[in-house]
PDB file of C-alpha atoms in Angstrom:
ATOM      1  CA  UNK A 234      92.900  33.351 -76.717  1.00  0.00           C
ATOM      2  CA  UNK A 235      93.657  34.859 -73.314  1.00  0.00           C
ATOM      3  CA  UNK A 236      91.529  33.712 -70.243  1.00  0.00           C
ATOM      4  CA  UNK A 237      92.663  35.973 -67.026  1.00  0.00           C
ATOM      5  CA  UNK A 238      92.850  35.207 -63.852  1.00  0.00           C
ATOM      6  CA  UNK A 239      93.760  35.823 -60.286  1.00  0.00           C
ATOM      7  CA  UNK A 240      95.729  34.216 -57.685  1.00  0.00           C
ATOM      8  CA  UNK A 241      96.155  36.741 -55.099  1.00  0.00           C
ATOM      9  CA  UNK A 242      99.969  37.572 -54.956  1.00  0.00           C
ATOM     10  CA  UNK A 243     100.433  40.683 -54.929  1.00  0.00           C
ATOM     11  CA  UNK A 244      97.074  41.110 -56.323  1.00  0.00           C
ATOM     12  CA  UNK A 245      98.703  41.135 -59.673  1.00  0.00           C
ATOM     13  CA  UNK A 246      96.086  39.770 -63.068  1.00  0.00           C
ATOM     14  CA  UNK A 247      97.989  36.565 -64.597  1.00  0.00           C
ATOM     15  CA  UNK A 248      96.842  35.633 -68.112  1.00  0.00           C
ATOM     16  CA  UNK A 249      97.238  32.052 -69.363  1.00  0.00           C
ATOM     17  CA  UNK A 250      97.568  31.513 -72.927  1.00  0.00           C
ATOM     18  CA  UNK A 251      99.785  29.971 -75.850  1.00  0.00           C
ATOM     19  CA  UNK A 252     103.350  30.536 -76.241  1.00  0.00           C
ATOM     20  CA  UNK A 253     103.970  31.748 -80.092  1.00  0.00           C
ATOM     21  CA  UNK A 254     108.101  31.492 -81.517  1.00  0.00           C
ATOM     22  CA  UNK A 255     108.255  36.007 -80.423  1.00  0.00           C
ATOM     23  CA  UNK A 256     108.232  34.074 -76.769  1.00  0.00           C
ATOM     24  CA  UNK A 257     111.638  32.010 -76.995  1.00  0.00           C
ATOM     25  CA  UNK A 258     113.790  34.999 -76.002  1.00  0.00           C
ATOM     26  CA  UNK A 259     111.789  34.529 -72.911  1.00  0.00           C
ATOM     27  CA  UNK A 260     111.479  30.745 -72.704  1.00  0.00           C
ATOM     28  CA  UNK A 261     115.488  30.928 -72.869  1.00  0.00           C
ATOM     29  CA  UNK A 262     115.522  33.314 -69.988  1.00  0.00           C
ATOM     30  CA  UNK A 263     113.826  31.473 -68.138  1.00  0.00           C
ATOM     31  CA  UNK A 264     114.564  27.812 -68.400  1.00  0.00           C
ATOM     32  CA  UNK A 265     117.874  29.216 -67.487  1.00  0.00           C
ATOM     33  CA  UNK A 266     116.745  29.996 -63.873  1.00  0.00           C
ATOM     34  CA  UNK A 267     115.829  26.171 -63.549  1.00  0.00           C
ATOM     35  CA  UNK A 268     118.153  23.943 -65.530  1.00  0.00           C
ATOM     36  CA  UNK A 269     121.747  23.441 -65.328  1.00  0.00           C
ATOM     37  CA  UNK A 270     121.938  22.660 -69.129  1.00  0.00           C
ATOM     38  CA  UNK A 271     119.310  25.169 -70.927  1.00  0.00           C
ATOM     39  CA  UNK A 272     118.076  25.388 -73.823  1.00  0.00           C
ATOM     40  CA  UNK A 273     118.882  28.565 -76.454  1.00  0.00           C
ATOM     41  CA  UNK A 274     116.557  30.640 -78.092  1.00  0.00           C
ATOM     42  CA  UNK A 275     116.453  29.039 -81.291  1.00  0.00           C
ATOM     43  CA  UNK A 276     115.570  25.779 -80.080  1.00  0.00           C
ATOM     44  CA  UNK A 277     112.789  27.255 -77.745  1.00  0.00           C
ATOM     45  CA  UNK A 278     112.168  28.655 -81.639  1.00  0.00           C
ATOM     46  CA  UNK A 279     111.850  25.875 -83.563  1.00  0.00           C
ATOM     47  CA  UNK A 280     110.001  23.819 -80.947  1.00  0.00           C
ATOM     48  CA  UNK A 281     106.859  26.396 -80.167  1.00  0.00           C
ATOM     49  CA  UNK A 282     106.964  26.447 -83.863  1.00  0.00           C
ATOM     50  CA  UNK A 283     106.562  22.827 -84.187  1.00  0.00           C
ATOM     51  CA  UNK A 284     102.681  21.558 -85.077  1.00  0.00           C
ATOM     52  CA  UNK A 285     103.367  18.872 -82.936  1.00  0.00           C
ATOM     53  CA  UNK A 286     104.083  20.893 -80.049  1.00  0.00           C
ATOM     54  CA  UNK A 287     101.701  22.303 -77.803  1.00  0.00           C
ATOM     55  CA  UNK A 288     103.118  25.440 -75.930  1.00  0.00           C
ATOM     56  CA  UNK A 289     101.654  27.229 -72.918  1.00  0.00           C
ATOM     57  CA  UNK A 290     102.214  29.692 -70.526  1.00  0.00           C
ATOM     58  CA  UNK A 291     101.614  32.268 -67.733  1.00  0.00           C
ATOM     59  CA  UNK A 292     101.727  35.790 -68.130  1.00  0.00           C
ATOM     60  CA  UNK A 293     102.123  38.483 -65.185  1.00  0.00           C
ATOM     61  CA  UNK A 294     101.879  41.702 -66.804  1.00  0.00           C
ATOM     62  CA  UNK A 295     104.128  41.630 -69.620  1.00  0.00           C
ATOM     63  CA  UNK A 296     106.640  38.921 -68.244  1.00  0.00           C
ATOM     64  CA  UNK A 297     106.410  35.618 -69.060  1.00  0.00           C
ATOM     65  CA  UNK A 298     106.047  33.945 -65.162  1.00  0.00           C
ATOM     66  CA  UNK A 299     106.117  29.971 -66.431  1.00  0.00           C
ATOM     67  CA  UNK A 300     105.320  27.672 -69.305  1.00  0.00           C
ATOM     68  CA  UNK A 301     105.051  23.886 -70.239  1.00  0.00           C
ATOM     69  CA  UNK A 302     105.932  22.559 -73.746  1.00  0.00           C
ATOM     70  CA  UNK A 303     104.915  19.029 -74.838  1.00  0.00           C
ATOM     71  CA  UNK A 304     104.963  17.454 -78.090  1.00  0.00           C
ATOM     72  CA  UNK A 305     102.530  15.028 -79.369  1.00  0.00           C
ATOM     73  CA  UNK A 306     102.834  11.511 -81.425  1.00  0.00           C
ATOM     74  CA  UNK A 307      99.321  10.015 -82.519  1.00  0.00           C
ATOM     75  CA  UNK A 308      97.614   9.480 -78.703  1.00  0.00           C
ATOM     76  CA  UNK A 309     100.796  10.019 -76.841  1.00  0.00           C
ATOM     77  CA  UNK A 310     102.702  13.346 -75.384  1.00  0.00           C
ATOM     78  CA  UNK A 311     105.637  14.040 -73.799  1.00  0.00           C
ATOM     79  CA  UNK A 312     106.224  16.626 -71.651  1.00  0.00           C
ATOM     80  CA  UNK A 313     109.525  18.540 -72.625  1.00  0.00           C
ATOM     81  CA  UNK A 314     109.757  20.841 -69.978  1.00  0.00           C
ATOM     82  CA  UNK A 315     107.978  23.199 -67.144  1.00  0.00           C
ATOM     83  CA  UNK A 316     109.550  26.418 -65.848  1.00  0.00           C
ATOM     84  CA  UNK A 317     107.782  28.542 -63.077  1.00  0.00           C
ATOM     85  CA  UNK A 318     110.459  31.558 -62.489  1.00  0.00           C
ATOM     86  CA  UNK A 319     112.094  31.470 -58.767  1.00  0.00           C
ATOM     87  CA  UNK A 320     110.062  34.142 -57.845  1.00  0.00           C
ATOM     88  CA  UNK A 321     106.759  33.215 -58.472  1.00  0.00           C
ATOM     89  CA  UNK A 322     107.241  29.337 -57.383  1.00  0.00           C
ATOM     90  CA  UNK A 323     104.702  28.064 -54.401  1.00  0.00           C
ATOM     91  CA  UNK A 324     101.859  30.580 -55.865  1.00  0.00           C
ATOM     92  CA  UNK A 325      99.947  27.848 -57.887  1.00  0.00           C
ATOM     93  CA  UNK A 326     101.285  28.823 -61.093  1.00  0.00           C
ATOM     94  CA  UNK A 327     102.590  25.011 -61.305  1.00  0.00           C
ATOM     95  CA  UNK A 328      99.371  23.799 -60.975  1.00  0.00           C
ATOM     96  CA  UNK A 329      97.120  26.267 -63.123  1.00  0.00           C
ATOM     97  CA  UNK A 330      99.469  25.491 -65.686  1.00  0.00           C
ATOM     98  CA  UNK A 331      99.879  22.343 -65.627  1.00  0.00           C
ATOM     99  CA  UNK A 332      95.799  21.578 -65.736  1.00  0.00           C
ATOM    100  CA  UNK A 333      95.005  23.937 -68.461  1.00  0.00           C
ATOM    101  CA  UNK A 334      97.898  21.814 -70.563  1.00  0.00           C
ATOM    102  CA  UNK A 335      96.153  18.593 -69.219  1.00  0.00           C
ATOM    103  CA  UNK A 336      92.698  19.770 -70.281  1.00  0.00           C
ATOM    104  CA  UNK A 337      94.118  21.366 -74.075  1.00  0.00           C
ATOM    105  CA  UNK A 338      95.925  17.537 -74.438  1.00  0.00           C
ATOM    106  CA  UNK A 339      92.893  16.065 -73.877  1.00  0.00           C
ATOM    107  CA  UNK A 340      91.019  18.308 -76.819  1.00  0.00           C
ATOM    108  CA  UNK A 341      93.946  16.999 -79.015  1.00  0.00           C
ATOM    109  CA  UNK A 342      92.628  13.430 -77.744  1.00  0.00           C
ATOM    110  CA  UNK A 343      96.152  12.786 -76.008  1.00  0.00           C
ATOM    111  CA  UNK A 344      95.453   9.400 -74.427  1.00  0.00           C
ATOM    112  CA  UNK A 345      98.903   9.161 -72.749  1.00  0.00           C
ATOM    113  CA  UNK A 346     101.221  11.978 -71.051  1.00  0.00           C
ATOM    114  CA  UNK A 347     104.977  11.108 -70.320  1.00  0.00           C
ATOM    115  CA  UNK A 348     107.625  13.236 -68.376  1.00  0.00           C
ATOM    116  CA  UNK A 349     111.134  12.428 -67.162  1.00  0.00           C
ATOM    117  CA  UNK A 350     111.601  14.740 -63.932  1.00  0.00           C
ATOM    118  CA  UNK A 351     114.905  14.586 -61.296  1.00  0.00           C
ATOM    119  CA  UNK A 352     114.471  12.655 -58.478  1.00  0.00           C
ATOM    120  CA  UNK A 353     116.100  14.850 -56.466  1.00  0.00           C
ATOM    121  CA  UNK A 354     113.148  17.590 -57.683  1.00  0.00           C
ATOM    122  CA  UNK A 355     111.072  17.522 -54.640  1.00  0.00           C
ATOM    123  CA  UNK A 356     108.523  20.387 -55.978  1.00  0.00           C
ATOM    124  CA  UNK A 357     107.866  18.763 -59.048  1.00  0.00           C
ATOM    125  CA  UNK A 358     107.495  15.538 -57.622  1.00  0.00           C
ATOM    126  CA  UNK A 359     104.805  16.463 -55.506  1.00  0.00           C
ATOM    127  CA  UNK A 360     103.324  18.082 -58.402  1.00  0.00           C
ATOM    128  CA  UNK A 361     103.132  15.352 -60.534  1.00  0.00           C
ATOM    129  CA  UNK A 362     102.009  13.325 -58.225  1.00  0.00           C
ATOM    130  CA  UNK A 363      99.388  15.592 -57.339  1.00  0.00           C
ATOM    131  CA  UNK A 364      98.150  15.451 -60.823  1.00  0.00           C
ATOM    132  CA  UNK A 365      97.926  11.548 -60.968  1.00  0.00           C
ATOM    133  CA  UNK A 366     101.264  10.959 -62.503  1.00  0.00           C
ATOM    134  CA  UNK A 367     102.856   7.411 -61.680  1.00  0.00           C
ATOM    135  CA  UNK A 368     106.788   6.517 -61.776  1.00  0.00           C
ATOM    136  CA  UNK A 369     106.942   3.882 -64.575  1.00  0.00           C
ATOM    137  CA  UNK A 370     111.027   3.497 -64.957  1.00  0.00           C
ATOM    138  CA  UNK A 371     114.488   5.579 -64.210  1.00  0.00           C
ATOM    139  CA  UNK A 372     117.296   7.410 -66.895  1.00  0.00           C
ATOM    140  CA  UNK A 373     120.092   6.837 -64.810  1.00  0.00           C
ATOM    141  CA  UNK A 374     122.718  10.321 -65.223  1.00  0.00           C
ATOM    142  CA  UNK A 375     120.042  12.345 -66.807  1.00  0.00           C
ATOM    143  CA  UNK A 376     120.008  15.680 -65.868  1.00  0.00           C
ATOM    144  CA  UNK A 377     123.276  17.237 -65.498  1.00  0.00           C
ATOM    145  CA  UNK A 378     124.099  19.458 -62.211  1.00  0.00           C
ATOM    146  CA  UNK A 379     125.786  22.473 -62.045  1.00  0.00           C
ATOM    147  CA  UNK A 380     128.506  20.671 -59.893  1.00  0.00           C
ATOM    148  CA  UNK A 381     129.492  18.507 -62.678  1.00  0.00           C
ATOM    149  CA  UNK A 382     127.087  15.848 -62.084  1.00  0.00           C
ATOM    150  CA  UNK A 383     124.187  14.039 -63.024  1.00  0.00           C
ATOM    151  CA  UNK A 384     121.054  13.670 -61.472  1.00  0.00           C
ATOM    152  CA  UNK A 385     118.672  10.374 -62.189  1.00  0.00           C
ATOM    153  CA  UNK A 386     115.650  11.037 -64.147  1.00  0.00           C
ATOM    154  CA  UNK A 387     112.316   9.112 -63.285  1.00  0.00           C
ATOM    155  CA  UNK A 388     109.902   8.435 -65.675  1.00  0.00           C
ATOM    156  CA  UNK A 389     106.282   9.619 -64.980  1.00  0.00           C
ATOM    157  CA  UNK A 390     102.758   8.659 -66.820  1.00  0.00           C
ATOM    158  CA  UNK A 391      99.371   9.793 -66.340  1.00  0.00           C
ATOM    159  CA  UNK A 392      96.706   8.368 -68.588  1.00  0.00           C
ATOM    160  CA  UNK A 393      94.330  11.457 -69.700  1.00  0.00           C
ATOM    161  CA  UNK A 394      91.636   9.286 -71.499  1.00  0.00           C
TER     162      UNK A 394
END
């Protein structure tokens, strides 16, 4: 189900709703503008196609503008990734995304949400944090930069029950 809303850039309607497997062209696309090593379509595929996963997004018009994917085991989740596209970053899309996923985690009686997030990822930080999440370790070499290199990974909980 769709559930519109509006956030005032550009005074252009966003729509929140569930990403379905037609969306991993998209997903692709975008994850792309974010991570060094993305993900293809057919992963972004099998994933949204998963039961276990729970798959949402942002629409602005017909564009895909973000999405968060998670997957769920018994009272736990895991975030797997969050994408807002460069040009709609510092709009709020981060954050109405990230607490309708919350909320729909919480209907599938998700007691526990993990992420891993770069350290040196000072937007998402603050996000997380904003949200309640809590650094509970470090994957040291986790994310790997477009130099060549890799970036630590903290690891971030939030209890949602």
């Amino acid at each position: 189900m769709k559930a519109p809303f509006f956030f005032g850039w550009r005074d252009a309607p966003a729509t929140s709703r569930r990403l379905r497997g037609a969306d991993a062209a998209a997903c692709a696309r975008l994850h792309r503008t974010s991570f060094a090593h993305s993900w293809s379509v057919a992963e972004f595929e099998a994933l949204i196609n998963e039961p276990a996963c729970v798959a949402d997004g942002i629409e602005i018009g017909s564009s895909l503008a973000s999405f968060i994917l998670s997957r769920r085991a018994a009272d736990e989740a895991e975030v797997l990734t969050l994408v807002v596209a460069p040009g709609f970053r510092r709009h709020g899309h981060g954050q109405r995304l990230l607490a309708a996923h919350l909320a729909r985690l919480a209907a599938f009686r998700v007691r526990n949400l993990f992420l891993e997030v770069d350290e040196a990822n000072a937007a998402a930080l603050a996000l997380y944090r904003r949200f309640g999440f809590a650094v509970e370790g470090r994957r040291k070499s986790y994310y790997a930069k477009a130099e060549g290199k890799a970036g630590d990974a903290l690891i971030m909980r939030r209890a949602l029950a």
